[in-house]
């Protein structure tokens, strides 16, 4: 059984003129996620944010912003187009669409190139890939006036300043006690939550969690405008294609807990990637590793997107997978 | 401009009952390679072997064996089926079909799974992949009674002993002086040959070489039953997807020159793979590196297939590739 854990990600920020997105009815959001072939499982809310746990990952809604993550063979670009048409492109201040390294890109119904061709019929933007095709690589599309790199994007003077930060951690081929627990039929939401020590790492957060059948785990957490989301795709059956993603808008460089190091040590992935949006990446506490590749892209507002691909400093013993 | 340098490889050994393959007419071989969407460019011969340089890689023909390598979007499995039908499956002593790590597997007209489904309609065999899907990985199909691994294949007592050895070196993202020369419109066959120092490395061999337009280089060399073949796909235009393959049936562990170390230092690839069939892998003289992954598969005759994936021990600075 193969399930593509790697997410597609859509982030849309609206202009101040529009009424709060949180006034929209539940049906608006269930229709939106249905466009991506997902459905809402549960919801948590606070004064600033609504967090929806989905059959394929997560949706977060703030007054002027949405963040939609979908994994598997979801069609997130269709949800993006639906949303743009629903609110009107003139109300879109910024749109980012991202696809992460997929284990089996050829099983996806569309490629990133297909997706951006569709997006560009509605909204102009720049797109790039970082990372070689024979190794981890990530794709990003950003609507114009938002991002630049070197001299390439910076000719446009209409700069959209942003104080938003985000860190994405992607872990591949998890191993050890926690990875073993995540394959057990007896795993529970509380069992995973306790092993992750999220109560200690995120003490003031409100949590929502779900265990999937036969395996898989999703977690949303919010505190004011802050969010944390974690999705686990264990490797079931033949082959090793486990994947865990973690994402937050907390600035982890100044956060009191070494969240990323704790996660990397807990899941013990063979390799992991970090994508930081205006985040200083701390590698202290990482297991012995080699940073295989690194990229930095500068945004028009002076912010920085960093991409780093790490691998444990050891030789993996590979097993043949019979076909 | 993207060209998939990674080869598919077909090796077929015949039973002793059949007349020498080298008695077959030129038309037989041109038809065979046409099945794979390739054509013959030139030929060299000695008393034991005919070596054909192809528009997509190489064909070697011995009395009782063929080796056919094709790159690009070639359909080598169709050539395999054509050959099996032409000589009769009862005359096939052993067949190996291999696909190497491709930069853009989704652009290929078939997957390895498609290919082996087709092969298995004609000849039974075992197939496996080594290497994770998010990193370098290779596929191998071997007709039955030939290969085994651990306890999985060894139940069959009909063992096909073989004294044949082979080493495959695949280099990704070449850099430095030689890589720069290979992008020049002024490059020549002799210029590449001299820079490779193949006259010194393989002094008794007969050579055949071809420069492609706008870039690319292929070389065949033979000495008795020994062969050497090298194929260079430089990175042209946008993106970095250069690839160089080298293959020989010489036992390089006992060869007087450090061929692999010389090639890896000359091409300075970011990463490289070695697949050895009954070859002891020497890493002496390699640039500082990490062996990211390693696998060993034992054959029914007690031979060993080793797979090793190396990367230079440094962090690559990745550039965004705009789309």
PDB file of N, CA, C and O in Angstrom, chain A residues 16 49 142 228 260-261 301:
ATOM      1  N   UNK A  16      -7.051  44.218   2.684  1.00  0.00           N
ATOM      2  CA  UNK A  16      -7.832  44.582   3.885  1.00  0.00           C
ATOM      3  C   UNK A  16      -9.289  44.913   3.586  1.00  0.00           C
ATOM      4  O   UNK A  16     -10.119  44.950   4.491  1.00  0.00           O
ATOM      5  N   UNK A  49      -8.414  32.367  14.913  1.00  0.00           N
ATOM      6  CA  UNK A  49      -8.146  31.340  13.895  1.00  0.00           C
ATOM      7  C   UNK A  49      -9.111  30.161  14.015  1.00  0.00           C
ATOM      8  O   UNK A  49      -9.467  29.748  15.121  1.00  0.00           O
ATOM      9  N   UNK A 142       4.670  31.959  -6.592  1.00  0.00           N
ATOM     10  CA  UNK A 142       4.245  33.117  -5.807  1.00  0.00           C
ATOM     11  C   UNK A 142       3.663  34.143  -6.748  1.00  0.00           C
ATOM     12  O   UNK A 142       4.273  34.470  -7.772  1.00  0.00           O
ATOM     13  N   UNK A 228       0.375  25.218  14.624  1.00  0.00           N
ATOM     14  CA  UNK A 228       1.307  24.102  14.484  1.00  0.00           C
ATOM     15  C   UNK A 228       0.521  23.000  13.800  1.00  0.00           C
ATOM     16  O   UNK A 228      -0.646  22.769  14.138  1.00  0.00           O
ATOM     17  N   UNK A 260      12.605  21.633  16.465  1.00  0.00           N
ATOM     18  CA  UNK A 260      13.036  20.865  15.290  1.00  0.00           C
ATOM     19  C   UNK A 260      14.004  19.755  15.704  1.00  0.00           C
ATOM     20  O   UNK A 260      13.864  18.602  15.276  1.00  0.00           O
ATOM     21  N   UNK A 261      14.974  20.084  16.547  1.00  0.00           N
ATOM     22  CA  UNK A 261      15.929  19.063  17.002  1.00  0.00           C
ATOM     23  C   UNK A 261      15.196  17.936  17.726  1.00  0.00           C
ATOM     24  O   UNK A 261      15.505  16.757  17.552  1.00  0.00           O
ATOM     25  N   UNK A 301      10.506  41.982  -0.230  1.00  0.00           N
ATOM     26  CA  UNK A 301      10.422  42.752   1.008  1.00  0.00           C
ATOM     27  C   UNK A 301      11.670  42.563   1.862  1.00  0.00           C
ATOM     28  O   UNK A 301      11.716  43.007   2.999  1.00  0.00           O
TER      29      UNK A 301
END
